[in-house]
Amino acid sequence: MASSLTTFTDEARIALDTLSGRATGLFSPSLRLGVTGLSRAGKTVFISALVHNLIHGGRLPLFEAQKSGRIARAFLEEQPDDAVPRFQYEDHIASLVNDRAWPDSTRAISELRLTIEYESASGWSRMFSSGKLSVDIVDYPGEWLLDLPLLGKSFGDFSADAMEMATLSVREDLSRAWRAISAEIDPDADADEMTARRLAESFAAYLKACKLDERALSTLPPGRFLMPGDLEGSPALTFAPLAGLDRRPRPGSLHAMMERRYEAYKTYVVKPFFREHITRLDRQIVLIDAMQALNAGPGAMADLERAVTEILGCFRPGRGSFLTDLFSRRIDRILVAATKADHLHHESHDRLQAIVRRLADRAVARANFTGADVDVVAMAAVRATREGTVKQGRETLPVIIGTPIADEKINGETFDGKTETAIFPGDLPEKIDVVFDVSGSDHAQDSTEPAIRFVRFRPPKLERTAEGVTLSLPHIRLDRALQFLIGDHLA
């Protein structure tokens, strides 16, 4: 699908930009790592933990360069893109470490350059390598990525798809008010600003309702309707799908107005994001909050699968030759990571990973995605809990122990944000097919499979050495993610 998102002029600009970047890289090797995921998947936490562990020499036994002692140091440098906001690493770490509070979610694109000085494992490589790699980490909302398929759709296609999605059983009640307003409006009527605004606001309210925890739906374009930023109130965001579009729009009609604004959104918002950021990536990690979708049931899981399919379809995967790589970047490794593994006992981690692997494999097949290595991991970039056991009658239950954030509730108990507690989180189903079976009953209601108790915990209190030095942030399989994403560049 990515090949249909650009024109010849776009490709020429991309080629020139890539060639310029490659020339610079001859003297200063760099790798552009994209970090995305839908809101609350943990993008900000992942980047903060990655940088913190590398700078402070964290415990990363599966990250070979660190394990073997070949990393001399890692440090932050000025980023190369002056027009892109800097990822505020220091502020986020202060929230995590000092306040034990989760940092604010990603609302826009940002970037950070982490430079690693290392010794190559190969004597031959040490002769020709500078032993220095700059990793440019690009953080961007997954909701924006879900806009990219719009570049290949007309306004009529967009409207038909949106109407069809809105009538799915998991969305039908949430979209009812918007569909009622749309049904009473004649697309051929004269353009009217207040009508356009009423439609756009109703459509946006439906998308926001889909995103709430009770439904936890993922495929909700246009993404800026959920994260408008400085575009809020602009004509480029004051449009909505229309029903009954069976002919070309009459000049001056509401149909014509909506179509023009939809095209403006694609031209001035979506396309620059794709051309200036997505086409420049070398590696990519897609973070998924599968726990929230699992709690919401098979409908949410099916929608998450649809979102991952569309996300993967927007990348440019593959491995090029020396010549083609001079003019075009390809993403040759993608990691799909199920976050918040610390909310489950380790006995369920394999099941969580199997669920996400099934989701990713199906998405890869449906997106006709080839040419890149795709892997899956269940992880927690910052581990907020530890494990233990409790006796309940004659039964011994595996529990997770942590400090729930203030006002979290479970079984009628409200937590104060200060008290540590042990929680039995429940088990994921042994047969993973049930979580994708929209026609069957919700797995959470199956008497043989206890519901998952999803509780949000505060970040952990960091340990200190005898000398008073604060240790790095604890994690689950962050080292495995690092090895897959950048390990080969440090060989």
Coordinates of C-alpha atoms in Angstrom, one line a residue:
M1 CA 0.0 0.0 0.0
A2 CA 2.9 2.4 0.8
S3 CA 3.8 2.6 -2.9
S4 CA 0.4 4.2 -3.7
L5 CA 0.8 7.0 -1.2
T6 CA 3.2 9.2 -3.1
T7 CA 3.5 10.9 -6.5
F8 CA 6.6 11.0 -8.7
T9 CA 7.4 14.4 -7.3
D10 CA 7.2 13.1 -3.8
E11 CA 9.5 10.2 -4.7
A12 CA 12.1 12.6 -6.2
R13 CA 12.1 14.7 -3.0
I14 CA 12.4 11.5 -0.9
A15 CA 15.4 10.3 -3.0
L16 CA 17.2 13.6 -2.7
D17 CA 16.7 13.6 1.1
T18 CA 17.9 10.0 1.4
L19 CA 21.0 10.7 -0.7
S20 CA 21.9 13.6 1.5
G21 CA 21.4 11.6 4.6
R22 CA 23.5 8.7 3.3
A23 CA 26.4 11.1 2.4
T24 CA 26.4 12.4 6.0
G25 CA 26.2 8.8 7.3
L26 CA 29.5 7.9 5.6
F27 CA 31.3 9.9 8.3
S28 CA 28.8 9.7 11.1
P29 CA 26.8 6.4 11.0
S30 CA 23.2 6.7 12.1
L31 CA 20.1 4.6 12.4
R32 CA 16.6 6.1 12.4
L33 CA 14.3 4.1 14.8
G34 CA 10.6 4.8 14.6
V35 CA 8.6 4.3 17.8
T36 CA 4.8 4.2 17.4
G37 CA 1.7 2.7 18.9
L38 CA -1.8 3.8 19.7
S39 CA -2.3 6.1 22.7
R40 CA -1.4 4.6 26.2
A41 CA 0.6 1.8 24.6
G42 CA 3.7 3.2 26.4
K43 CA 5.8 5.0 23.7
T44 CA 7.1 7.7 26.0
V45 CA 7.9 5.2 28.7
F46 CA 9.7 2.9 26.2
I47 CA 12.0 5.6 24.9
S48 CA 12.7 7.0 28.3
A49 CA 13.6 3.5 29.7
L50 CA 15.7 2.6 26.6
V51 CA 17.8 5.7 26.9
H52 CA 18.0 5.5 30.7
N53 CA 19.3 1.9 30.7
L54 CA 21.9 2.6 28.0
I55 CA 23.2 5.8 29.6
H56 CA 23.3 4.3 33.1
G57 CA 24.5 0.8 32.2
G58 CA 21.3 -1.0 33.0
R59 CA 20.9 -4.7 33.4
L60 CA 20.5 -5.9 29.8
P61 CA 21.7 -9.6 29.7
L62 CA 20.1 -10.3 26.3
F63 CA 21.6 -7.1 24.7
E64 CA 24.9 -8.7 23.5
A65 CA 27.0 -5.5 23.1
Q66 CA 26.2 -4.5 26.7
K67 CA 26.5 -8.0 28.1
S68 CA 30.0 -8.4 26.6
G69 CA 31.2 -5.1 27.8
R70 CA 31.8 -3.6 24.4
I71 CA 29.8 -0.4 25.0
A72 CA 32.1 2.3 26.2
R73 CA 29.4 4.8 26.8
A74 CA 26.0 6.1 25.6
F75 CA 25.1 9.8 25.7
L76 CA 22.6 12.3 24.2
E77 CA 23.5 14.6 21.4
E78 CA 21.8 17.4 19.6
Q79 CA 19.3 16.0 17.2
P80 CA 19.8 16.6 13.4
D81 CA 16.3 17.9 12.6
D82 CA 15.8 21.4 13.9
A83 CA 12.2 21.6 12.8
V84 CA 11.1 18.6 14.9
P85 CA 10.4 19.0 18.6
R86 CA 12.9 17.3 21.0
F87 CA 11.7 14.4 23.0
Q88 CA 11.9 15.7 26.5
Y89 CA 13.7 12.8 28.0
E90 CA 14.9 14.7 31.2
D91 CA 11.3 15.7 32.1
H92 CA 10.0 12.2 31.5
I93 CA 12.7 10.6 33.6
A94 CA 12.0 13.1 36.4
S95 CA 8.4 12.0 36.4
L96 CA 9.3 8.3 36.5
V97 CA 12.1 8.4 39.0
N98 CA 11.4 11.4 41.3
D99 CA 7.6 11.6 41.3
R100 CA 6.9 7.9 40.5
A101 CA 4.3 9.2 38.0
W102 CA 3.8 8.1 34.4
P103 CA 4.8 10.8 32.0
D104 CA 2.3 12.5 29.7
S105 CA 1.4 10.6 26.5
T106 CA 2.7 11.3 23.1
R107 CA 0.6 14.0 21.5
A108 CA 2.8 14.9 18.5
I109 CA 6.0 13.9 16.8
S110 CA 9.3 14.3 18.6
E111 CA 12.9 13.2 18.2
L112 CA 16.0 12.3 20.2
R113 CA 19.5 11.4 19.2
L114 CA 21.3 8.8 21.4
T115 CA 24.9 8.1 20.4
I116 CA 26.6 4.9 21.4
E117 CA 30.4 4.4 21.4
Y118 CA 31.4 0.8 21.2
E119 CA 34.0 -1.7 20.3
S120 CA 33.2 -4.1 17.4
A121 CA 33.3 -7.8 18.2
S122 CA 35.2 -8.4 15.0
G123 CA 38.8 -7.4 14.5
W124 CA 38.2 -6.8 10.8
S125 CA 35.3 -4.5 11.6
R126 CA 37.4 -2.6 14.1
M127 CA 39.8 -1.7 11.3
F128 CA 37.0 0.0 9.2
S129 CA 34.4 1.1 11.7
S130 CA 34.5 4.2 13.8
G131 CA 32.9 2.3 16.7
K132 CA 30.2 5.0 17.0
L133 CA 26.5 4.8 16.1
S134 CA 23.9 7.5 16.5
V135 CA 20.4 6.3 17.0
D136 CA 17.8 8.9 16.0
I137 CA 14.6 7.9 17.9
V138 CA 11.5 9.2 16.2
D139 CA 8.4 9.2 18.5
Y140 CA 5.0 9.6 16.8
P141 CA 1.3 8.7 17.5
G142 CA 0.0 5.6 15.9
E143 CA -3.3 7.4 15.3
W144 CA -1.4 9.5 12.8
L145 CA -0.1 6.4 11.1
L146 CA -3.6 5.1 10.6
D147 CA -4.3 8.2 8.5
L148 CA -1.9 7.1 5.8
P149 CA -4.4 4.7 4.1
L150 CA -6.6 7.7 3.4
L151 CA -4.1 8.9 0.8
G152 CA -5.2 6.0 -1.4
K153 CA -8.9 6.7 -0.9
S154 CA -11.3 9.2 -2.4
F155 CA -13.8 11.0 -0.2
G156 CA -16.5 8.6 -1.4
D157 CA -14.4 5.6 -0.5
F158 CA -13.6 7.1 2.9
S159 CA -17.4 7.8 3.5
A160 CA -18.4 4.3 2.5
D161 CA -15.8 2.7 4.7
A162 CA -16.6 4.8 7.7
M163 CA -20.4 4.1 7.4
E164 CA -19.7 0.4 7.1
M165 CA -17.4 0.4 10.2
A166 CA -20.0 2.4 12.2
T167 CA -22.6 -0.3 11.8
L168 CA -20.4 -3.1 13.2
S169 CA -22.0 -4.5 16.4
V170 CA -19.2 -3.2 18.6
R171 CA -19.7 0.4 17.3
E172 CA -23.4 0.5 16.3
D173 CA -24.7 2.1 19.5
L174 CA -21.8 4.6 19.7
S175 CA -22.3 5.8 16.2
R176 CA -26.1 6.1 16.3
A177 CA -26.2 9.8 17.1
W178 CA -23.8 10.7 14.3
R179 CA -25.5 8.4 11.8
A180 CA -28.9 10.0 12.6
I181 CA -27.5 13.5 11.9
S182 CA -25.9 12.3 8.7
A183 CA -29.1 10.6 7.5
E184 CA -31.2 13.8 7.7
I185 CA -28.7 15.9 5.7
D186 CA -28.8 16.2 2.0
P187 CA -25.3 16.1 0.6
D188 CA -26.5 18.1 -2.4
A189 CA -27.7 20.9 -0.3
D190 CA -25.9 24.2 -0.3
A191 CA -22.7 24.3 1.7
D192 CA -23.2 25.6 5.3
E193 CA -20.5 26.1 7.9
M194 CA -22.7 25.3 10.9
T195 CA -23.9 22.1 9.3
A196 CA -20.4 21.0 8.6
R197 CA -19.3 21.8 12.1
R198 CA -22.3 19.9 13.6
L199 CA -21.4 16.8 11.5
A200 CA -17.7 17.0 12.3
E201 CA -18.3 17.4 16.1
S202 CA -20.7 14.5 16.1
F203 CA -18.3 12.3 14.1
A204 CA -15.4 13.2 16.4
A205 CA -17.5 12.4 19.5
Y206 CA -18.3 8.9 18.1
L207 CA -14.5 8.3 17.5
K208 CA -13.7 9.4 21.0
A209 CA -16.4 7.1 22.5
C210 CA -14.9 4.2 20.6
K211 CA -11.5 4.9 22.2
L212 CA -12.7 4.7 25.8
D213 CA -11.7 1.7 28.0
E214 CA -15.1 0.0 27.7
R215 CA -14.6 -0.6 24.0
A216 CA -10.9 0.0 23.5
L217 CA -11.2 0.2 19.7
S218 CA -8.1 1.1 17.6
T219 CA -9.0 1.8 14.0
L220 CA -10.3 5.4 14.3
P221 CA -9.2 7.6 11.4
P222 CA -8.8 10.5 10.9
G223 CA -6.2 10.5 13.7
R224 CA -6.1 14.3 14.1
F225 CA -9.8 14.2 15.2
L226 CA -8.5 12.5 18.3
M227 CA -5.3 14.5 18.6
P228 CA -6.0 17.8 16.8
G229 CA -3.1 19.9 18.2
D230 CA -2.9 23.3 16.6
L231 CA -5.3 22.2 13.9
E232 CA -8.3 22.3 16.2
G233 CA -11.1 24.3 14.8
S234 CA -9.5 24.6 11.3
P235 CA -11.4 23.8 8.1
A236 CA -9.0 20.9 7.6
L237 CA -10.6 19.2 10.6
T238 CA -14.2 20.3 10.0
F239 CA -15.4 17.6 7.8
A240 CA -17.1 14.2 8.2
P241 CA -18.2 11.2 6.1
L242 CA -21.5 11.6 4.3
A243 CA -24.2 9.0 3.5
G244 CA -25.8 8.5 0.1
L245 CA -23.0 9.6 -2.2
D246 CA -24.0 8.2 -5.5
R247 CA -22.8 11.0 -7.9
R248 CA -20.2 13.7 -8.3
P249 CA -20.6 16.7 -6.0
R250 CA -22.4 19.7 -7.2
P251 CA -20.3 22.9 -7.1
G252 CA -21.2 24.9 -3.9
S253 CA -22.8 21.9 -2.2
L254 CA -22.1 20.4 1.2
H255 CA -20.7 17.3 -0.6
A256 CA -18.2 19.5 -2.5
M257 CA -17.2 21.3 0.7
M258 CA -16.6 18.1 2.6
E259 CA -14.7 16.6 -0.3
R260 CA -12.5 19.7 -0.6
R261 CA -11.7 19.7 3.1
Y262 CA -10.9 16.0 3.1
E263 CA -8.5 16.4 0.2
A264 CA -6.9 19.4 2.1
Y265 CA -6.4 17.2 5.1
K266 CA -4.6 14.6 3.0
T267 CA -2.5 17.2 1.2
Y268 CA -1.4 19.4 4.1
V269 CA -1.5 17.1 7.1
V270 CA -1.2 13.4 6.1
K271 CA 1.2 13.5 3.1
P272 CA 3.9 15.7 4.7
F273 CA 4.0 13.4 7.7
F274 CA 4.5 10.4 5.5
R275 CA 7.1 12.0 3.2
E276 CA 9.1 13.8 5.9
H277 CA 9.1 11.1 8.6
I278 CA 7.9 7.6 7.7
T279 CA 9.9 7.3 4.5
R280 CA 13.1 8.1 6.5
L281 CA 12.9 5.2 9.0
D282 CA 15.3 2.3 9.1
R283 CA 13.8 0.3 11.9
Q284 CA 10.5 0.3 13.6
I285 CA 8.8 -0.8 16.9
V286 CA 5.0 -0.9 17.1
L287 CA 3.8 -1.0 20.7
I288 CA 0.4 -2.6 21.5
D289 CA -1.7 -2.4 24.6
A290 CA -3.2 -5.8 24.0
M291 CA -4.3 -6.0 27.7
Q292 CA -6.9 -3.3 27.2
A293 CA -8.2 -4.9 24.0
L294 CA -8.4 -8.3 25.7
N295 CA -10.4 -6.9 28.6
A296 CA -12.8 -5.3 26.1
G297 CA -13.4 -8.6 24.3
P298 CA -13.1 -10.2 20.8
G299 CA -14.6 -7.2 19.1
A300 CA -11.8 -5.0 20.3
M301 CA -9.2 -7.6 19.4
A302 CA -10.6 -7.8 15.9
D303 CA -10.4 -4.0 15.6
L304 CA -6.8 -4.1 17.0
E305 CA -5.9 -6.6 14.3
R306 CA -7.4 -4.4 11.7
A307 CA -5.3 -1.4 13.0
V308 CA -2.1 -3.4 13.1
T309 CA -2.7 -4.5 9.5
E310 CA -3.2 -1.0 8.3
I311 CA -0.1 0.2 10.3
L312 CA 2.1 -2.5 8.7
G313 CA 0.7 -1.7 5.3
C314 CA 2.0 1.9 5.6
F315 CA 5.6 1.0 6.0
R316 CA 8.2 0.5 3.3
P317 CA 9.6 -2.9 4.1
G318 CA 12.5 -4.7 2.6
R319 CA 16.2 -4.9 2.0
G320 CA 17.8 -3.0 -0.9
S321 CA 21.1 -3.2 -2.7
F322 CA 23.9 -0.7 -2.1
L323 CA 22.7 1.4 -5.1
T324 CA 19.0 1.5 -4.2
D325 CA 19.8 2.2 -0.6
L326 CA 21.5 5.5 -1.7
F327 CA 18.1 6.8 -2.8
S328 CA 15.5 5.0 -0.8
R329 CA 15.3 3.9 2.8
R330 CA 13.6 0.6 3.6
I331 CA 12.6 -0.7 7.0
D332 CA 14.3 -4.1 7.4
R333 CA 13.2 -4.9 10.9
I334 CA 9.9 -4.4 12.7
L335 CA 9.2 -5.4 16.3
V336 CA 5.6 -5.8 17.4
A337 CA 5.7 -5.4 21.2
A338 CA 2.9 -6.3 23.7
T339 CA 3.4 -3.8 26.5
K340 CA 2.5 -3.9 30.2
A341 CA 3.6 -7.5 30.6
D342 CA 4.3 -6.7 34.3
H343 CA 0.5 -6.6 34.8
L344 CA 0.5 -10.4 34.4
H345 CA 2.3 -13.1 36.2
H346 CA 5.2 -14.5 34.2
E347 CA 3.3 -17.7 33.7
S348 CA 1.0 -15.9 31.3
H349 CA 3.7 -14.1 29.4
D350 CA 4.0 -16.9 26.8
R351 CA 0.2 -16.7 26.2
L352 CA 0.3 -12.9 25.8
Q353 CA 3.2 -13.3 23.3
A354 CA 1.3 -16.0 21.4
I355 CA -1.8 -13.8 21.2
V356 CA 0.2 -10.9 19.8
R357 CA 2.2 -13.2 17.4
R358 CA -1.1 -14.5 16.1
L359 CA -2.3 -11.0 15.6
A360 CA 0.9 -9.9 13.9
D361 CA 1.2 -12.9 11.7
R362 CA -2.4 -12.4 10.4
A363 CA -1.8 -8.7 9.9
V364 CA 1.4 -9.4 8.0
A365 CA -0.4 -11.8 5.7
R366 CA -3.3 -9.5 5.1
A367 CA -1.1 -6.4 4.4
N368 CA 0.9 -8.4 1.9
F369 CA 3.9 -7.4 3.9
T370 CA 7.2 -8.9 2.7
G371 CA 10.9 -8.2 2.7
A372 CA 11.5 -7.3 6.4
D373 CA 12.1 -9.3 9.5
V374 CA 9.1 -9.1 11.9
D375 CA 9.3 -10.3 15.5
V376 CA 7.1 -10.2 18.5
V377 CA 7.8 -9.8 22.2
A378 CA 5.8 -9.4 25.4
M379 CA 7.6 -6.7 27.5
A380 CA 7.4 -3.9 30.0
A381 CA 9.8 -1.1 29.4
V382 CA 9.5 -0.1 33.0
R383 CA 8.5 -2.9 35.4
A384 CA 6.1 -1.5 38.0
T385 CA 5.5 -4.8 39.9
R386 CA 7.2 -7.8 41.3
E387 CA 5.9 -11.4 41.7
G388 CA 4.9 -13.4 44.7
T389 CA 2.3 -16.0 45.9
V390 CA -0.5 -15.9 48.4
K391 CA -2.5 -18.7 50.1
Q392 CA -6.2 -18.8 49.5
G393 CA -7.6 -21.8 51.4
R394 CA -5.7 -24.8 50.1
E395 CA -4.8 -23.0 46.9
T396 CA -1.6 -21.1 46.2
L397 CA -2.2 -18.2 43.8
P398 CA 0.5 -16.4 41.8
V399 CA 0.2 -12.6 42.4
I400 CA 1.8 -9.4 41.3
I401 CA 2.8 -6.8 43.9
G402 CA 2.9 -3.1 43.4
T403 CA 1.5 0.3 44.3
P404 CA -1.8 1.0 42.4
I405 CA -2.2 4.6 41.4
A406 CA -4.6 6.8 43.4
D407 CA -8.3 6.1 42.9
E408 CA -7.8 2.8 41.1
K409 CA -10.5 0.3 42.1
I410 CA -10.8 -3.4 42.2
N411 CA -13.4 -5.6 44.0
G412 CA -14.9 -2.5 45.6
E413 CA -11.6 -1.3 47.1
T414 CA -10.2 2.1 46.2
F415 CA -6.5 2.6 46.4
D416 CA -4.7 5.7 47.8
G417 CA -1.7 5.7 45.6
K418 CA 0.7 5.0 48.6
T419 CA -0.2 1.4 49.7
E420 CA 1.5 -1.6 48.2
T421 CA -0.8 -4.5 47.5
A422 CA -0.8 -8.0 46.0
I423 CA -3.2 -8.7 43.2
F424 CA -4.1 -11.9 41.5
P425 CA -4.3 -10.7 37.8
G426 CA -6.1 -13.7 36.4
D427 CA -4.9 -15.9 33.5
L428 CA -5.0 -15.5 29.8
P429 CA -6.9 -18.3 28.0
E430 CA -4.9 -21.4 27.0
K431 CA -6.6 -21.5 23.6
I432 CA -5.9 -18.2 22.0
D433 CA -8.5 -18.6 19.2
V434 CA -11.2 -17.6 21.6
V435 CA -9.9 -14.0 21.9
F436 CA -10.3 -13.5 18.1
D437 CA -13.7 -15.2 17.8
V438 CA -16.2 -12.4 17.4
S439 CA -19.0 -14.8 17.0
G440 CA -18.3 -16.6 20.3
S441 CA -18.8 -15.5 23.9
D442 CA -16.3 -13.1 25.5
H443 CA -13.4 -15.0 26.9
A444 CA -13.6 -12.9 30.0
Q445 CA -17.0 -14.4 30.7
D446 CA -15.9 -18.0 30.2
S447 CA -16.3 -19.7 33.6
T448 CA -13.1 -21.7 33.0
E449 CA -11.0 -18.6 32.3
P450 CA -10.9 -15.9 35.0
A451 CA -11.1 -12.3 33.9
I452 CA -7.9 -10.3 33.8
R453 CA -7.8 -7.8 36.6
F454 CA -6.2 -4.8 34.9
V455 CA -4.9 -2.3 37.5
R456 CA -2.7 0.6 36.8
F457 CA 0.4 0.7 39.1
R458 CA 2.7 3.6 39.9
P459 CA 6.3 3.4 38.6
P460 CA 8.6 1.5 41.0
K461 CA 10.7 3.1 43.7
L462 CA 14.3 2.7 42.3
E463 CA 16.9 0.9 44.3
R464 CA 20.1 2.6 45.4
T465 CA 23.6 1.2 45.9
A466 CA 25.5 1.4 49.1
E467 CA 27.2 4.5 47.7
G468 CA 23.8 6.1 47.1
V469 CA 23.8 5.7 43.3
T470 CA 20.3 5.2 41.8
L471 CA 20.1 2.1 39.7
S472 CA 18.6 1.9 36.2
L473 CA 14.9 1.4 35.6
P474 CA 13.8 -2.3 35.9
H475 CA 12.2 -3.9 32.9
I476 CA 10.9 -7.0 31.3
R477 CA 12.6 -8.0 28.0
L478 CA 13.7 -4.5 27.0
D479 CA 17.1 -6.0 26.4
R480 CA 15.6 -8.4 23.9
A481 CA 13.9 -5.6 22.1
L482 CA 17.2 -3.7 21.9
Q483 CA 19.0 -6.7 20.5
F484 CA 16.5 -7.1 17.7
L485 CA 16.3 -3.4 16.8
I486 CA 19.9 -2.3 17.0
G487 CA 22.1 -5.2 18.0
D488 CA 23.4 -6.0 14.6
H489 CA 24.7 -2.5 14.1
L490 CA 26.9 -2.9 17.2
A491 CA 28.3 -6.3 16.1

